PDB file of C-alpha atoms and ligand atoms in Angstrom:
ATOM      1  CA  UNK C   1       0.000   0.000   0.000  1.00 43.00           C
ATOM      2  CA  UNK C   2       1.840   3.417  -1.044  1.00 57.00           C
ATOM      3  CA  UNK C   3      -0.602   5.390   1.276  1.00 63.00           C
ATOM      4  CA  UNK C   4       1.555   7.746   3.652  1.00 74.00           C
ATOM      5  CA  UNK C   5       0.243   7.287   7.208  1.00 84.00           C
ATOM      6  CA  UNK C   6      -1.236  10.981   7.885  1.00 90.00           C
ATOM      7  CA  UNK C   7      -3.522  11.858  10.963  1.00 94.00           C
ATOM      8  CA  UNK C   8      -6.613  12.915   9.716  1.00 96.00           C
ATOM      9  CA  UNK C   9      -5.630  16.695  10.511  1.00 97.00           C
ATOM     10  CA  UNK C  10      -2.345  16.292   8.302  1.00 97.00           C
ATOM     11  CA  UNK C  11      -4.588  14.514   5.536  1.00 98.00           C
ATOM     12  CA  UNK C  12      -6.852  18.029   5.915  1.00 98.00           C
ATOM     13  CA  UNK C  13      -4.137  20.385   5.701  1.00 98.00           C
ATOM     14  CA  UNK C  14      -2.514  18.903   2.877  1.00 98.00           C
ATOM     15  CA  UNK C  15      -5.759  18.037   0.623  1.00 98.00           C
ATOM     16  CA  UNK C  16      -6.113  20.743  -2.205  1.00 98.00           C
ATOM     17  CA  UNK C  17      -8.376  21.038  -4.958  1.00 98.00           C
ATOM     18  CA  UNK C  18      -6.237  19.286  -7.751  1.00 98.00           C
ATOM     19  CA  UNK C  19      -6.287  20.862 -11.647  1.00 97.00           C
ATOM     20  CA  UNK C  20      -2.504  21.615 -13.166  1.00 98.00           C
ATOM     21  CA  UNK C  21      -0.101  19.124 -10.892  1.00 98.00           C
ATOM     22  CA  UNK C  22      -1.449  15.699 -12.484  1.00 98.00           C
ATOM     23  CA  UNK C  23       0.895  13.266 -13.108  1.00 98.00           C
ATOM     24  CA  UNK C  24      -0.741  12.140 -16.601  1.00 97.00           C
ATOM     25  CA  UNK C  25      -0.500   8.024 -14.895  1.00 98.00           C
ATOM     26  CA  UNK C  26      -3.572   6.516 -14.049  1.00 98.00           C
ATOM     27  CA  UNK C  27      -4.401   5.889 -10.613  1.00 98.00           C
ATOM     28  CA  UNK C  28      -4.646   2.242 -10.475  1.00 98.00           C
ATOM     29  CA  UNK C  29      -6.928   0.606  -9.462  1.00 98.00           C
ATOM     30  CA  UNK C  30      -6.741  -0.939  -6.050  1.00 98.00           C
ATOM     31  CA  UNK C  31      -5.775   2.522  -5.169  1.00 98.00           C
ATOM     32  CA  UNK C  32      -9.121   3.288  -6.336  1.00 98.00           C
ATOM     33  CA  UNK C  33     -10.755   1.125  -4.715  1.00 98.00           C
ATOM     34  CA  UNK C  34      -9.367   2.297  -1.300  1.00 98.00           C
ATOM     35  CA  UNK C  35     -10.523   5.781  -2.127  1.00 98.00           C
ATOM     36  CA  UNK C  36     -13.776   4.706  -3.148  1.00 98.00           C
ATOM     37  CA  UNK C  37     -14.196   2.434  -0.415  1.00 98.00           C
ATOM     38  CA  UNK C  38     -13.290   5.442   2.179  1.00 98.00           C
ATOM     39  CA  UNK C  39     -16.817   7.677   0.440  1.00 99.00           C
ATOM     40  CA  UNK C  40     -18.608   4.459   0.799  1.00 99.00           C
ATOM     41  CA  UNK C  41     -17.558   4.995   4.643  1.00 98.00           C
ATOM     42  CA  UNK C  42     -19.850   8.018   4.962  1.00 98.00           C
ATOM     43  CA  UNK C  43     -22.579   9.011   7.007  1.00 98.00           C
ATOM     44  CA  UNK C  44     -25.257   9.221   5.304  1.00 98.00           C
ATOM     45  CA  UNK C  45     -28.811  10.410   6.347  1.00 98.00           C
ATOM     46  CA  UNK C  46     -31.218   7.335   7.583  1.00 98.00           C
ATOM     47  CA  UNK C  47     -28.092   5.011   6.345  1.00 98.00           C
ATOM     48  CA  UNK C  48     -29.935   5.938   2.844  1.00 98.00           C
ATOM     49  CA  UNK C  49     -26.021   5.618   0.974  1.00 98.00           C
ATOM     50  CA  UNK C  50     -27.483   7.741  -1.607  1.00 98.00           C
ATOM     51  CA  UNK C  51     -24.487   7.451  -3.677  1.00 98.00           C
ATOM     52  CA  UNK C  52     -23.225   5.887  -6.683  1.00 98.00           C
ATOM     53  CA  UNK C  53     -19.787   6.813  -8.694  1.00 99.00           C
ATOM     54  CA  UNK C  54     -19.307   6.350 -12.409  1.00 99.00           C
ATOM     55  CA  UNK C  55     -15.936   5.815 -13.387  1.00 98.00           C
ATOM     56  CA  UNK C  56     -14.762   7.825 -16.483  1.00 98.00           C
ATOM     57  CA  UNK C  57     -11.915   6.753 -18.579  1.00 98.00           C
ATOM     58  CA  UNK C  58     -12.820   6.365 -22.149  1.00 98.00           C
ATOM     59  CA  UNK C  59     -10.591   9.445 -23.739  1.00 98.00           C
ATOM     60  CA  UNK C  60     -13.380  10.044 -26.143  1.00 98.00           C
ATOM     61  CA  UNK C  61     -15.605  10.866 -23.215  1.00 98.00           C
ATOM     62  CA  UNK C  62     -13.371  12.687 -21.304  1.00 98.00           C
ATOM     63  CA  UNK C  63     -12.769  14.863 -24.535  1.00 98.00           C
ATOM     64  CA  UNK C  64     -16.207  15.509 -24.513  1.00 98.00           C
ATOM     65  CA  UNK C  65     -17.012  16.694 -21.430  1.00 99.00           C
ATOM     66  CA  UNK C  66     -13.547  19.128 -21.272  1.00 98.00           C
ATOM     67  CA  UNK C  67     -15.030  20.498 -24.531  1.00 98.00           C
ATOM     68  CA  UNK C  68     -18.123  20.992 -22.625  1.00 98.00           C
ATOM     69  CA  UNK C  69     -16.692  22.633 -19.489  1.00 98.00           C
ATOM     70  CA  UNK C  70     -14.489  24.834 -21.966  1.00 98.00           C
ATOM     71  CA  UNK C  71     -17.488  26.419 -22.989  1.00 98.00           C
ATOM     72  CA  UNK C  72     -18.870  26.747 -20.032  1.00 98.00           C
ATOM     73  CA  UNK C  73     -15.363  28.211 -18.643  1.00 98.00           C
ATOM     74  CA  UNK C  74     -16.282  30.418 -21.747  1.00 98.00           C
ATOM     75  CA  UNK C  75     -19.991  31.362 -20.514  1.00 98.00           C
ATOM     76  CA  UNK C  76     -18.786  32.329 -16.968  1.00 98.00           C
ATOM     77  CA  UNK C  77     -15.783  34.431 -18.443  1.00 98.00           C
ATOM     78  CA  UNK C  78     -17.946  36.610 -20.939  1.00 98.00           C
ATOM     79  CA  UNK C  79     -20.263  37.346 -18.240  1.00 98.00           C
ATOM     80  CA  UNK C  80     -17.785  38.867 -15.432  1.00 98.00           C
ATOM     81  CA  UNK C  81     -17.112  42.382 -14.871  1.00 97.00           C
ATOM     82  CA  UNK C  82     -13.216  43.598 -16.485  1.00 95.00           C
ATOM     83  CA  UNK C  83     -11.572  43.462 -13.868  1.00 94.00           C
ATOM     84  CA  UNK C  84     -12.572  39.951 -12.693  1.00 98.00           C
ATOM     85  CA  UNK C  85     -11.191  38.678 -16.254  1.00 98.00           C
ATOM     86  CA  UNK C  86      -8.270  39.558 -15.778  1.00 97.00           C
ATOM     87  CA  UNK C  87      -8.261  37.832 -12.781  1.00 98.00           C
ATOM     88  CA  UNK C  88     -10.120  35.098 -14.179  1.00 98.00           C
ATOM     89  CA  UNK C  89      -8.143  34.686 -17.249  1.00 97.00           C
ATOM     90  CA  UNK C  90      -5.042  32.156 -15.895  1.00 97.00           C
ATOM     91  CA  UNK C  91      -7.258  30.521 -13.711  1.00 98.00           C
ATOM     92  CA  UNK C  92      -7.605  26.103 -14.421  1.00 98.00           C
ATOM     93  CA  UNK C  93     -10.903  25.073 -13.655  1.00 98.00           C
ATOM     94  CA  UNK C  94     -10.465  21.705 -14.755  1.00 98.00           C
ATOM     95  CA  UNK C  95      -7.795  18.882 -14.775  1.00 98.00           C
ATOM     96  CA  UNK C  96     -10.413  16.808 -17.043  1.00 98.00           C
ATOM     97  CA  UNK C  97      -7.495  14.748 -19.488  1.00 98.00           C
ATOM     98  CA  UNK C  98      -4.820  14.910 -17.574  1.00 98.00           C
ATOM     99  CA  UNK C  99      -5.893  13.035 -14.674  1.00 98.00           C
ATOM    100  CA  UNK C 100      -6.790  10.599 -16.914  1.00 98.00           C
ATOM    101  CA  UNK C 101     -10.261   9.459 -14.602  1.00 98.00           C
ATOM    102  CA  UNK C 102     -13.289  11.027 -13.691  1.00 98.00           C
ATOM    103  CA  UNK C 103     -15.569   9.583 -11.006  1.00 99.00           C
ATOM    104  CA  UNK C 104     -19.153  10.894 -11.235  1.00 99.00           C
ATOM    105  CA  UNK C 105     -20.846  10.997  -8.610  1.00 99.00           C
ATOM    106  CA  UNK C 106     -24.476  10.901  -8.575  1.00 98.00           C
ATOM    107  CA  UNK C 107     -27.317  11.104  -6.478  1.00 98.00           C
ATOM    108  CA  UNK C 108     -30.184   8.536  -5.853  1.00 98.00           C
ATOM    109  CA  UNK C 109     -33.427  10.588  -4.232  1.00 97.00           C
ATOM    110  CA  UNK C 110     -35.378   7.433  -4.056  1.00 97.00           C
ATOM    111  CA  UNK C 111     -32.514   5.442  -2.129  1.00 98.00           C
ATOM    112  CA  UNK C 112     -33.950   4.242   1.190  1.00 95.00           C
ATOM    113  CA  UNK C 113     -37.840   4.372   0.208  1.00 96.00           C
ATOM    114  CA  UNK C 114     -40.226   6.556   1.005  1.00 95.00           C
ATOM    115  CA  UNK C 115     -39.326   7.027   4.731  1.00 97.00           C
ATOM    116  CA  UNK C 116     -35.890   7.881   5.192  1.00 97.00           C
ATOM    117  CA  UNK C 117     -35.186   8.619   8.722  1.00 97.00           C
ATOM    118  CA  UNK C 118     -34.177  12.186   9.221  1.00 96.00           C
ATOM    119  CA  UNK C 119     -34.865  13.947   6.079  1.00 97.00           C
ATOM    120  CA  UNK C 120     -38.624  14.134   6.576  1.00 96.00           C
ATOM    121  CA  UNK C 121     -38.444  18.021   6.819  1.00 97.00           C
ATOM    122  CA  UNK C 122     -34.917  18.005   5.621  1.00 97.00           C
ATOM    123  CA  UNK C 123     -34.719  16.679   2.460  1.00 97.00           C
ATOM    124  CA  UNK C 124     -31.392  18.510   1.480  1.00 98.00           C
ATOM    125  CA  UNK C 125     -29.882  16.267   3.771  1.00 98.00           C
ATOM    126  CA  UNK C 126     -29.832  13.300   0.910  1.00 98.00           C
ATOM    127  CA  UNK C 127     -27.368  15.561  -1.238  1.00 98.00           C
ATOM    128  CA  UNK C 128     -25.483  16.581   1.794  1.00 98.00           C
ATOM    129  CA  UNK C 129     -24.737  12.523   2.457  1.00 98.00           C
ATOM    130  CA  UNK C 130     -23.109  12.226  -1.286  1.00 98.00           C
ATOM    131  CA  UNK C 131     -21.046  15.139  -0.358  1.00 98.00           C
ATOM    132  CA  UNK C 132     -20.324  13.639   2.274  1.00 99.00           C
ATOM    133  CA  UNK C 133     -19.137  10.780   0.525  1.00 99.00           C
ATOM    134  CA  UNK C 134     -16.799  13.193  -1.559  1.00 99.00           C
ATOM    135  CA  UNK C 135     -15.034  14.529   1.080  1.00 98.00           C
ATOM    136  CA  UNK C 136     -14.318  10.927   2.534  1.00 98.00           C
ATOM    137  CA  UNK C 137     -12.813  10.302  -1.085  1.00 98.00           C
ATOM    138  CA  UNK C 138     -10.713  13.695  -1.052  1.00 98.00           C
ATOM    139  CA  UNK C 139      -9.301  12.832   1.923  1.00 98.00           C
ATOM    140  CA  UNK C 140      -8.060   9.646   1.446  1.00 98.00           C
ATOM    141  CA  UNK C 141      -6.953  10.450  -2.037  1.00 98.00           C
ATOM    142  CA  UNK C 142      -4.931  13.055  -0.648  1.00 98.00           C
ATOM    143  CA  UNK C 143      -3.225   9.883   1.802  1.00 97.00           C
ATOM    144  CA  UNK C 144      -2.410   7.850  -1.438  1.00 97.00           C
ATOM    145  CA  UNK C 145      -0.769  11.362  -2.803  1.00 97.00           C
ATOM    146  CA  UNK C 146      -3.610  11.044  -5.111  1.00 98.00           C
ATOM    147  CA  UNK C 147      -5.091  14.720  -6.822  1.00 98.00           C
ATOM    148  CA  UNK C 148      -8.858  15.190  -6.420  1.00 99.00           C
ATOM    149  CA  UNK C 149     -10.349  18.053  -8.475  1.00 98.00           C
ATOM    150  CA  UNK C 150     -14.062  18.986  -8.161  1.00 99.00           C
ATOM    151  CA  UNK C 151     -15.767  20.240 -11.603  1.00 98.00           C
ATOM    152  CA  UNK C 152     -18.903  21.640 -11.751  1.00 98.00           C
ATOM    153  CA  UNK C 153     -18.568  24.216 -14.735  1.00 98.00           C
ATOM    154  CA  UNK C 154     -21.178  21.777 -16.482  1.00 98.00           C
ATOM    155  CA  UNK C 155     -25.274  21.453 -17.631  1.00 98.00           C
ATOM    156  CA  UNK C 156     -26.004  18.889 -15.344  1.00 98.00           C
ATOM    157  CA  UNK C 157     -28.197  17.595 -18.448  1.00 98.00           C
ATOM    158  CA  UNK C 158     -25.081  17.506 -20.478  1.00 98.00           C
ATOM    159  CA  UNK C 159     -23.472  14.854 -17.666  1.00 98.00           C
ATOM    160  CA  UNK C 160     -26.681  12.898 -17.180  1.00 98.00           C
ATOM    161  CA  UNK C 161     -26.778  11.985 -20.755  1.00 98.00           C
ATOM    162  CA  UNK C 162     -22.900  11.892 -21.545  1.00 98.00           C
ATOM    163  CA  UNK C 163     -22.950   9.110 -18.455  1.00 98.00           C
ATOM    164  CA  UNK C 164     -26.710   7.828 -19.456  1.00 98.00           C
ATOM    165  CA  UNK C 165     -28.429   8.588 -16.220  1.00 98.00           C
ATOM    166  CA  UNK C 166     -31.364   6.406 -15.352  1.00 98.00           C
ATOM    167  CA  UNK C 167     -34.489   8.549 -15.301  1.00 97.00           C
ATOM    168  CA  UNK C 168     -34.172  10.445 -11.270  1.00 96.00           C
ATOM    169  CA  UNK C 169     -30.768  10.076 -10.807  1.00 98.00           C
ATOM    170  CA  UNK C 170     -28.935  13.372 -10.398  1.00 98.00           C
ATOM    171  CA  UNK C 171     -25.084  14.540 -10.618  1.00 98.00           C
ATOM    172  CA  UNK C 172     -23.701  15.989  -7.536  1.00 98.00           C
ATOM    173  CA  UNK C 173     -19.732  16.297  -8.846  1.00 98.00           C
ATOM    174  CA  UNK C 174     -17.298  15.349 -11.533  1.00 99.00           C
ATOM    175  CA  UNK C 175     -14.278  14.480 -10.118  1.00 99.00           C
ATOM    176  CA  UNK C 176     -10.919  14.653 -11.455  1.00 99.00           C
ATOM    177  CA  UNK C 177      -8.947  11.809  -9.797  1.00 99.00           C
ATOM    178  CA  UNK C 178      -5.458  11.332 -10.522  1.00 98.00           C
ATOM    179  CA  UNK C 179      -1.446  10.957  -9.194  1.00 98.00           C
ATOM    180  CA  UNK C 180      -0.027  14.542  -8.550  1.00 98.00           C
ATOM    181  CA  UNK C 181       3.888  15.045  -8.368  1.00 97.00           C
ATOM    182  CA  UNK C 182       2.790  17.974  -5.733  1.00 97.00           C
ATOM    183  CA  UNK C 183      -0.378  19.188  -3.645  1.00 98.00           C
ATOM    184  CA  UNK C 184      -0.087  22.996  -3.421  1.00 98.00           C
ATOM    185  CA  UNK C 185       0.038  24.632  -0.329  1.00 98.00           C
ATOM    186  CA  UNK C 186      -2.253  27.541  -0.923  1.00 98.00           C
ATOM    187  CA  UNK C 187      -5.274  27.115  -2.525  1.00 98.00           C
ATOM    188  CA  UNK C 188      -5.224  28.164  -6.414  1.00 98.00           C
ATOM    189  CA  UNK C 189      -8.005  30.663  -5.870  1.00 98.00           C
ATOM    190  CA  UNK C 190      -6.098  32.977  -3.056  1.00 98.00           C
ATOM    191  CA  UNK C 191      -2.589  32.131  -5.153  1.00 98.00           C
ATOM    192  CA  UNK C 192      -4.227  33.770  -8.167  1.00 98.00           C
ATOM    193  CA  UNK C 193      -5.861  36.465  -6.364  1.00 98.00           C
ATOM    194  CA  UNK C 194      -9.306  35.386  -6.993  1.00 98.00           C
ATOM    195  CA  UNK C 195     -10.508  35.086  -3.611  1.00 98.00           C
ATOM    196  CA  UNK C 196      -8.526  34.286  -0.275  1.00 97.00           C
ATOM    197  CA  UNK C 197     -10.063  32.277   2.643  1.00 96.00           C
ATOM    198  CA  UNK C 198     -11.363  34.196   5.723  1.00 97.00           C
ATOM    199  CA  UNK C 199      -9.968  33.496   9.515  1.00 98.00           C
ATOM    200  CA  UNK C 200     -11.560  30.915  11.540  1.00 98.00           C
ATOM    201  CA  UNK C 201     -12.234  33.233  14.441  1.00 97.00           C
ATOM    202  CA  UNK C 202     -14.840  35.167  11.450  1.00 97.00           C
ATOM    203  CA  UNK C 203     -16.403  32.423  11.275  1.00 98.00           C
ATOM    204  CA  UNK C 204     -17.165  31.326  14.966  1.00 97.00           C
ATOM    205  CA  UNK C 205     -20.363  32.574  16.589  1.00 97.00           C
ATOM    206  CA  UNK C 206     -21.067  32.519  20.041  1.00 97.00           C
ATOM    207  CA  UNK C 207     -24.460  31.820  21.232  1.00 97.00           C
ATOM    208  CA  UNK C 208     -26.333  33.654  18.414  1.00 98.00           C
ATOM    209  CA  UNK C 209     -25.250  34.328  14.867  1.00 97.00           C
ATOM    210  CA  UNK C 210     -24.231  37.822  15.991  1.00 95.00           C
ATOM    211  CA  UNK C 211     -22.930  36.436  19.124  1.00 82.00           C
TER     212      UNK C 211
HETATM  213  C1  LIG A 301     -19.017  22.225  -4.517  1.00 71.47           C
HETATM  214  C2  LIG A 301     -17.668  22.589  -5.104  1.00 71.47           C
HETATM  215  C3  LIG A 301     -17.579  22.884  -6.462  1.00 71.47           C
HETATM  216  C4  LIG A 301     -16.344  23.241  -7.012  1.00 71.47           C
HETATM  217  N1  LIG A 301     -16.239  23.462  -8.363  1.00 71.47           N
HETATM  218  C5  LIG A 301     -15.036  23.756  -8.916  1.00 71.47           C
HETATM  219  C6  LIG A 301     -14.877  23.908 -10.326  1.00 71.47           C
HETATM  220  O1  LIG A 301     -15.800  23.763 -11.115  1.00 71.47           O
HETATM  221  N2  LIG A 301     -13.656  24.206 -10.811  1.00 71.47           N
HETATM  222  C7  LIG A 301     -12.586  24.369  -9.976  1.00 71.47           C
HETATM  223  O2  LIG A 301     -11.489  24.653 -10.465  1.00 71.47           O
HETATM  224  N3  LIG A 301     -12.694  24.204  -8.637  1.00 71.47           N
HETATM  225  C8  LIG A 301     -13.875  23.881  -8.102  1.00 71.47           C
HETATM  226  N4  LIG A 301     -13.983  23.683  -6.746  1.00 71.47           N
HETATM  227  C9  LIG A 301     -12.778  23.797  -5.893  1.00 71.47           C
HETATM  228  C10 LIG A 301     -12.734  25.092  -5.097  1.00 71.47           C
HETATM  229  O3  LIG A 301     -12.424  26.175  -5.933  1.00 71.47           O
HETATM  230  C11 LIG A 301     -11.690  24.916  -3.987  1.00 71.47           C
HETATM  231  O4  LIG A 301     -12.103  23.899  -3.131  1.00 71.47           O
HETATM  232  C12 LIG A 301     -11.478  26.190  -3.182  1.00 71.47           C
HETATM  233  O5  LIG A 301     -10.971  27.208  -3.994  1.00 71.47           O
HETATM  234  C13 LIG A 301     -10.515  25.978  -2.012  1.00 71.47           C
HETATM  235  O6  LIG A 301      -9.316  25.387  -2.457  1.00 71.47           O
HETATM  236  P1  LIG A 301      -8.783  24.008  -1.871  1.00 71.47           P
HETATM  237  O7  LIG A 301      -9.856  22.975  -2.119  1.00 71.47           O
HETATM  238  O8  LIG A 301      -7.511  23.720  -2.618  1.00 71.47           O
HETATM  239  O9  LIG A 301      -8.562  24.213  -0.399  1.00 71.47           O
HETATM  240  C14 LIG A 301     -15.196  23.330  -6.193  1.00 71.47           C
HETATM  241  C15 LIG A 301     -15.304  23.011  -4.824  1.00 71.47           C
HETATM  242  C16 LIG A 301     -16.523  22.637  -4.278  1.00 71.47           C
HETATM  243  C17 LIG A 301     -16.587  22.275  -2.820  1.00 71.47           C
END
């Protein structure tokens, strides 16, 4: 097993949202299996498991949906004010070919019947469990020294039918899954200026939300 041993708050720090520092290998495939066995690992709400992930690897495919996102990259560009282009402009969004796999992960509403326990009133909490799911996978992938990129610069219609979809199911990510020679220590966003994260202590309330 190549898998560094990392405590879970090393595995954290380290994990970055993947797109230019792919390898171009495959991940193979009982690393795979570890990572997707780790999201299968996830709470989910009523034990629904609302997950399933369609592996991508079929170049033609993947060509198809980086075409797709391009245009979408596209889309988003033409519709930002100047000065955000610029900023925009060197910004990845996607590591699509390069990491050579895409998981798709998808969403099953009707997973657990009619009564799932705890989403009666609550029934984002399905779609929270699959992203749950993800971040199990992002953090073990990050373990393996395995690059995760999230994608969603895409018509979720687009997915469903490039992946043939059964009727109900839904897309909650495309995932770019691959070997990186490096994780990057700041997140590509604040390195290019786009937006930098906030302090913890902002985010910490005490009591009330103005507390
Ligand atoms: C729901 C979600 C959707 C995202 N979609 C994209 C995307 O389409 N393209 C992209 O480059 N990054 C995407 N990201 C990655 C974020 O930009 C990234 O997580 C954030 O900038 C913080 O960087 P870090 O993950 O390296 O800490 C997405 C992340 C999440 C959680």
């Amino acid at each position: 097993m190549h898998a560094e041993v990392l405590s879970v708050y090393e595995a954290i720090r380290r994990r970055r949202d993947v797109r230019a520092e792919f390898t171009g290998e495959i991940v193979d495939d009982s690393t795979l299996w570890r990572i997707l066995d780790a999201a299968h690992r996830a709470p989910s709400v009523g034990n629904s498991q609302p997950w399933d992930f369609v592996i991508v690897r079929e170049p033609a495919t993947l060509r198809r949906f980086a075409e797709h996102v391009a245009r979408q990259r596209i889309a988003f560009r033409d519709a930002l004010p100047p000065e955000r282009t610029a900023t925009f402009g060197p910004i990845k969004i996607e590591g699509i070919r390069e990491s050579g796999t895409g998981i798709v992960v998808c969403y099953d509403d009707s997973r657990g019947g009619p009564q799932v326990l705890g989403r009666a009133t609550m029934p984002e909490t399905g779609i929270y469990s699959a992203v749950l799911a993800i971040q199990n996978l992002w953090l073990a992938a990050t373990t393996e020294g395995i690059g995760v990129g999230w994608v969603s610069f895409y018509d979720p219609e687009f997915l469903a039918e490039l992946v043939d979809l059964p009727e109900g199911i839904r897309t909650v990510a495309w995932l770019c899954v691959g070997p990186v020679h490096e994780f990057q220590r700041v997140p590509d966003l604040e390195r290019f200026g786009w937006r930098a994260g906030r302090p913890l202590t902002d985010a910490i309330h005490h009591e009330t939300y103005r507390g």
